[in-house]
Amino acid sequence: MARTKPALATHTFRAIWPVLTPPTTAKDREALIHEASQDLRDVALRHRAHITGPGKGYIVPGHGMPGANGAAQVVVIDAPAEPIKRPYHR
């Protein structure tokens, strides 16, 4: 019997964290992204999403970004995800 490929994720979960102290070195940037990635699964669960694969993290200007709360920069992580079914959907 032939194996089938797993289905590709059809949803992307995006989480945003305001940066309070702008990073000055690449090491600082990596540390901020790493810290956010450690928090990603908990944030996704609060929004009823299950992360299904590795995410991509980056730092961008916060101006106009939802969730920036006025911060000059934000950490953004985009990751493949699936919605968690709600108990009233049967």
Short mmCIF file of C-alpha atoms in Angstrom, two decimals:
data_model
loop_
_atom_site.label_atom_id
_atom_site.label_comp_id
_atom_site.label_asym_id
_atom_site.label_seq_id
_atom_site.Cartn_x
_atom_site.Cartn_y
_atom_site.Cartn_z
CA MET A 1 0.00 0.00 0.00
CA ALA A 2 1.40 3.40 -0.96
CA ARG A 3 1.93 5.99 1.72
CA THR A 4 0.17 9.26 1.31
CA LYS A 5 1.84 12.55 2.01
CA PRO A 6 0.62 14.40 5.09
CA ALA A 7 -1.72 17.26 4.33
CA LEU A 8 -0.15 20.68 4.16
CA ALA A 9 -1.23 23.18 6.77
CA THR A 10 -3.89 25.46 5.42
CA HIS A 11 -3.71 28.00 8.22
CA THR A 12 -0.93 30.31 9.39
CA PHE A 13 -0.90 31.59 12.94
CA ARG A 14 0.77 34.97 13.41
CA ALA A 15 1.82 36.13 16.86
CA ILE A 16 3.19 39.60 17.61
CA TRP A 17 5.17 40.80 20.64
CA PRO A 18 6.10 44.48 21.17
CA VAL A 19 9.83 45.09 21.62
CA LEU A 20 10.34 47.28 24.68
CA THR A 21 14.10 47.81 24.29
CA PRO A 22 15.30 47.86 20.66
CA PRO A 23 18.04 45.28 19.97
CA THR A 24 21.48 46.64 19.18
CA THR A 25 23.20 43.50 17.87
CA ALA A 26 22.27 40.45 15.81
CA LYS A 27 22.67 38.37 18.98
CA ASP A 28 20.06 40.55 20.72
CA ARG A 29 17.70 40.11 17.77
CA GLU A 30 18.13 36.33 17.83
CA ALA A 31 17.52 36.29 21.59
CA LEU A 32 14.25 38.22 21.19
CA ILE A 33 13.05 35.89 18.44
CA HIS A 34 14.05 32.83 20.48
CA GLU A 35 12.20 34.11 23.55
CA ALA A 36 9.08 34.75 21.47
CA SER A 37 9.29 31.31 19.86
CA GLN A 38 9.33 29.73 23.32
CA ASP A 39 6.04 31.52 24.06
CA LEU A 40 4.41 30.77 20.69
CA ARG A 41 2.57 27.55 21.60
CA ASP A 42 1.03 29.10 24.72
CA VAL A 43 -0.13 32.15 22.76
CA ALA A 44 -1.57 29.92 20.04
CA LEU A 45 -3.49 27.83 22.58
CA ARG A 46 -5.06 30.99 24.03
CA HIS A 47 -6.35 31.67 20.52
CA ARG A 48 -7.51 28.04 20.04
CA ALA A 49 -4.81 27.15 17.51
CA HIS A 50 -2.42 24.19 17.45
CA ILE A 51 1.02 24.88 15.96
CA THR A 52 1.88 22.10 13.49
CA GLY A 53 5.38 23.03 12.38
CA PRO A 54 8.31 25.39 12.83
CA GLY A 55 7.63 29.08 12.55
CA LYS A 56 9.58 31.90 10.97
CA GLY A 57 10.44 34.81 13.25
CA TYR A 58 11.55 38.31 12.37
CA ILE A 59 11.61 41.85 13.75
CA VAL A 60 9.81 44.65 11.90
CA PRO A 61 8.83 48.27 12.57
CA GLY A 62 5.79 48.41 14.81
CA HIS A 63 4.15 51.43 13.17
CA GLY A 64 0.74 50.37 11.90
CA MET A 65 1.16 46.77 13.08
CA PRO A 66 -1.84 45.43 15.03
CA GLY A 67 -0.69 44.38 18.49
CA ALA A 68 2.32 46.72 18.55
CA ASN A 69 0.75 48.89 21.25
CA GLY A 70 2.84 51.86 20.13
CA ALA A 71 6.18 49.98 20.17
CA ALA A 72 8.78 51.10 17.63
CA GLN A 73 9.57 47.46 16.76
CA VAL A 74 7.78 44.12 17.11
CA VAL A 75 8.75 40.46 16.96
CA VAL A 76 6.54 38.55 14.53
CA ILE A 77 6.36 34.77 14.24
CA ASP A 78 4.34 33.08 11.49
CA ALA A 79 3.80 29.35 11.93
CA PRO A 80 1.65 26.68 10.28
CA ALA A 81 -1.31 25.82 12.48
CA GLU A 82 -4.65 24.09 12.69
CA PRO A 83 -7.68 25.42 14.54
CA ILE A 84 -8.69 23.60 17.70
CA LYS A 85 -12.29 22.46 17.44
CA ARG A 86 -14.67 24.11 19.82
CA PRO A 87 -16.77 21.85 22.05
CA TYR A 88 -20.02 23.02 20.49
CA HIS A 89 -18.97 21.87 16.98
CA ARG A 90 -19.80 18.21 16.64
#
